[in-house]
Amino acid sequence: MLVAQTKEAARLDAELSEKKEEIDGLQESLERLKEKLDEKDEMIGKLKERLNEKDQILEEERTGSRESQDRLKEKLDAKDAMMERLKRRLNHKDERIQELEEEMKVLQGDKWRELEDDGTAAEVLLRLRALFR
């Protein structure tokens, strides 16, 4: 019986050694996996930092674009308002020119009648012809 127990103990020692070697191998694998996981975590951290920087840059560009767009819209609105004022002035000037042209026609008609009544229309025409020769 003692021999059987000794054989059993030797077999169990051999099995224990195998299991220790297996555990050591698994621990080494676990350590390598932990190292890889730490490397991946570090890489993720760096990528996240770069992504945050890119997000910040994009937000700054969006803000700058919005501000620029707002300034351009204000300028455009000011130009539109100025164009409206100029159109109103132009329309007013056109109306005034129309009034003056009508008044000039009336005055010319009156002057011609006056010249015809005075009999000097023929004389004025002769002088005008002489001027333009």
Coordinates of C-alpha atoms in Angstrom, one line a residue:
M1 CA 0.0 0.0 0.0
L2 CA 2.8 2.3 0.8
V3 CA 4.2 1.7 -2.7
A4 CA 0.9 2.4 -4.2
Q5 CA 0.7 5.7 -2.3
T6 CA 4.2 6.6 -3.3
K7 CA 3.4 6.0 -7.0
E8 CA 0.2 8.0 -6.6
A9 CA 2.1 10.8 -4.9
A10 CA 4.7 10.7 -7.7
R11 CA 1.9 10.8 -10.3
L12 CA 0.2 13.6 -8.5
D13 CA 3.5 15.5 -8.3
A14 CA 4.1 15.1 -12.0
E15 CA 0.5 16.2 -12.7
L16 CA 1.0 19.2 -10.4
S17 CA 4.2 20.1 -12.2
E18 CA 2.3 19.9 -15.5
K19 CA -0.5 22.1 -14.2
K20 CA 2.1 24.6 -12.8
E21 CA 3.8 24.8 -16.2
E22 CA 0.3 25.2 -17.8
I23 CA -0.6 27.9 -15.3
D24 CA 2.8 29.6 -15.9
G25 CA 2.2 29.5 -19.6
L26 CA -1.3 30.9 -19.2
Q27 CA 0.0 33.6 -16.9
E28 CA 2.6 34.5 -19.5
S29 CA -0.1 34.6 -22.2
L30 CA -2.2 36.7 -19.8
E31 CA 0.7 39.2 -19.2
R32 CA 1.2 39.5 -23.0
L33 CA -2.5 40.1 -23.5
K34 CA -2.5 42.7 -20.7
E35 CA 0.5 44.4 -22.4
K36 CA -1.3 44.4 -25.7
L37 CA -4.5 45.7 -24.1
D38 CA -2.5 48.5 -22.4
E39 CA -0.9 49.3 -25.8
K40 CA -4.4 49.4 -27.4
D41 CA -5.7 51.5 -24.5
E42 CA -2.8 54.0 -25.0
M43 CA -3.5 54.0 -28.8
I44 CA -7.2 54.6 -28.1
G45 CA -6.3 57.5 -25.8
K46 CA -4.1 59.1 -28.4
L47 CA -6.7 58.6 -31.1
K48 CA -9.4 60.1 -28.8
E49 CA -7.1 63.0 -28.1
R50 CA -6.5 63.6 -31.8
L51 CA -10.3 63.3 -32.5
N52 CA -11.0 65.8 -29.8
E53 CA -8.5 68.2 -31.4
K54 CA -10.1 67.7 -34.8
D55 CA -13.5 68.3 -33.3
Q56 CA -12.3 71.5 -31.7
I57 CA -10.7 72.7 -35.0
L58 CA -13.9 71.9 -36.9
E59 CA -16.0 73.8 -34.3
E60 CA -13.7 76.8 -34.5
E61 CA -13.9 76.7 -38.3
R62 CA -17.7 76.4 -38.1
T63 CA -17.9 79.3 -35.7
G64 CA -15.6 81.3 -38.0
S65 CA -17.6 80.4 -41.0
R66 CA -20.9 81.4 -39.2
E67 CA -19.4 84.7 -38.1
S68 CA -18.1 85.4 -41.6
Q69 CA -21.4 84.4 -43.1
D70 CA -23.2 86.7 -40.7
R71 CA -20.9 89.6 -41.6
L72 CA -21.4 89.0 -45.3
K73 CA -25.2 88.8 -44.8
E74 CA -25.1 92.1 -42.9
K75 CA -23.1 93.7 -45.7
L76 CA -25.5 92.3 -48.3
D77 CA -28.5 93.6 -46.4
A78 CA -26.8 97.0 -46.2
K79 CA -26.1 96.9 -49.9
D80 CA -29.7 95.9 -50.6
A81 CA -30.9 98.8 -48.5
M82 CA -28.6 101.2 -50.3
M83 CA -29.8 99.9 -53.7
E84 CA -33.4 100.5 -52.6
R85 CA -32.6 104.1 -51.5
L86 CA -30.7 104.7 -54.8
K87 CA -33.7 103.2 -56.8
R88 CA -36.1 105.6 -55.0
R89 CA -33.8 108.5 -55.7
L90 CA -33.4 107.5 -59.3
N91 CA -37.2 107.2 -59.7
H92 CA -37.6 110.6 -58.1
K93 CA -35.0 112.1 -60.5
D94 CA -36.7 110.4 -63.5
E95 CA -40.0 111.9 -62.4
R96 CA -38.4 115.3 -62.0
I97 CA -36.7 115.0 -65.4
Q98 CA -40.1 114.1 -66.9
E99 CA -41.7 117.1 -65.3
L100 CA -38.9 119.4 -66.5
E101 CA -39.1 118.0 -70.0
E102 CA -42.9 118.6 -70.1
E103 CA -42.4 122.1 -68.7
M104 CA -39.7 122.8 -71.3
K105 CA -42.0 121.7 -74.1
V106 CA -44.7 124.1 -72.8
L107 CA -42.2 126.9 -72.5
Q108 CA -40.7 126.2 -76.0
G109 CA -44.2 126.1 -77.5
D110 CA -45.0 129.4 -75.7
K111 CA -41.8 131.0 -76.9
W112 CA -42.4 129.9 -80.5
R113 CA -45.9 131.3 -80.4
E114 CA -44.4 134.5 -79.0
L115 CA -41.8 134.6 -81.7
E116 CA -44.4 134.0 -84.4
D117 CA -46.6 136.7 -82.9
D118 CA -43.7 139.1 -82.9
G119 CA -42.8 138.1 -86.5
T120 CA -39.3 137.4 -85.5
A121 CA -39.4 133.6 -85.9
A122 CA -38.0 133.8 -89.4
E123 CA -35.3 136.2 -88.2
V124 CA -34.3 133.8 -85.4
L125 CA -34.2 130.9 -87.8
L126 CA -31.9 132.8 -90.1
R127 CA -29.5 133.6 -87.2
L128 CA -29.6 130.0 -86.0
R129 CA -28.7 128.8 -89.5
A130 CA -25.8 131.3 -89.6
L131 CA -24.5 130.0 -86.3
F132 CA -24.5 126.4 -87.3
R133 CA -22.7 126.9 -90.6

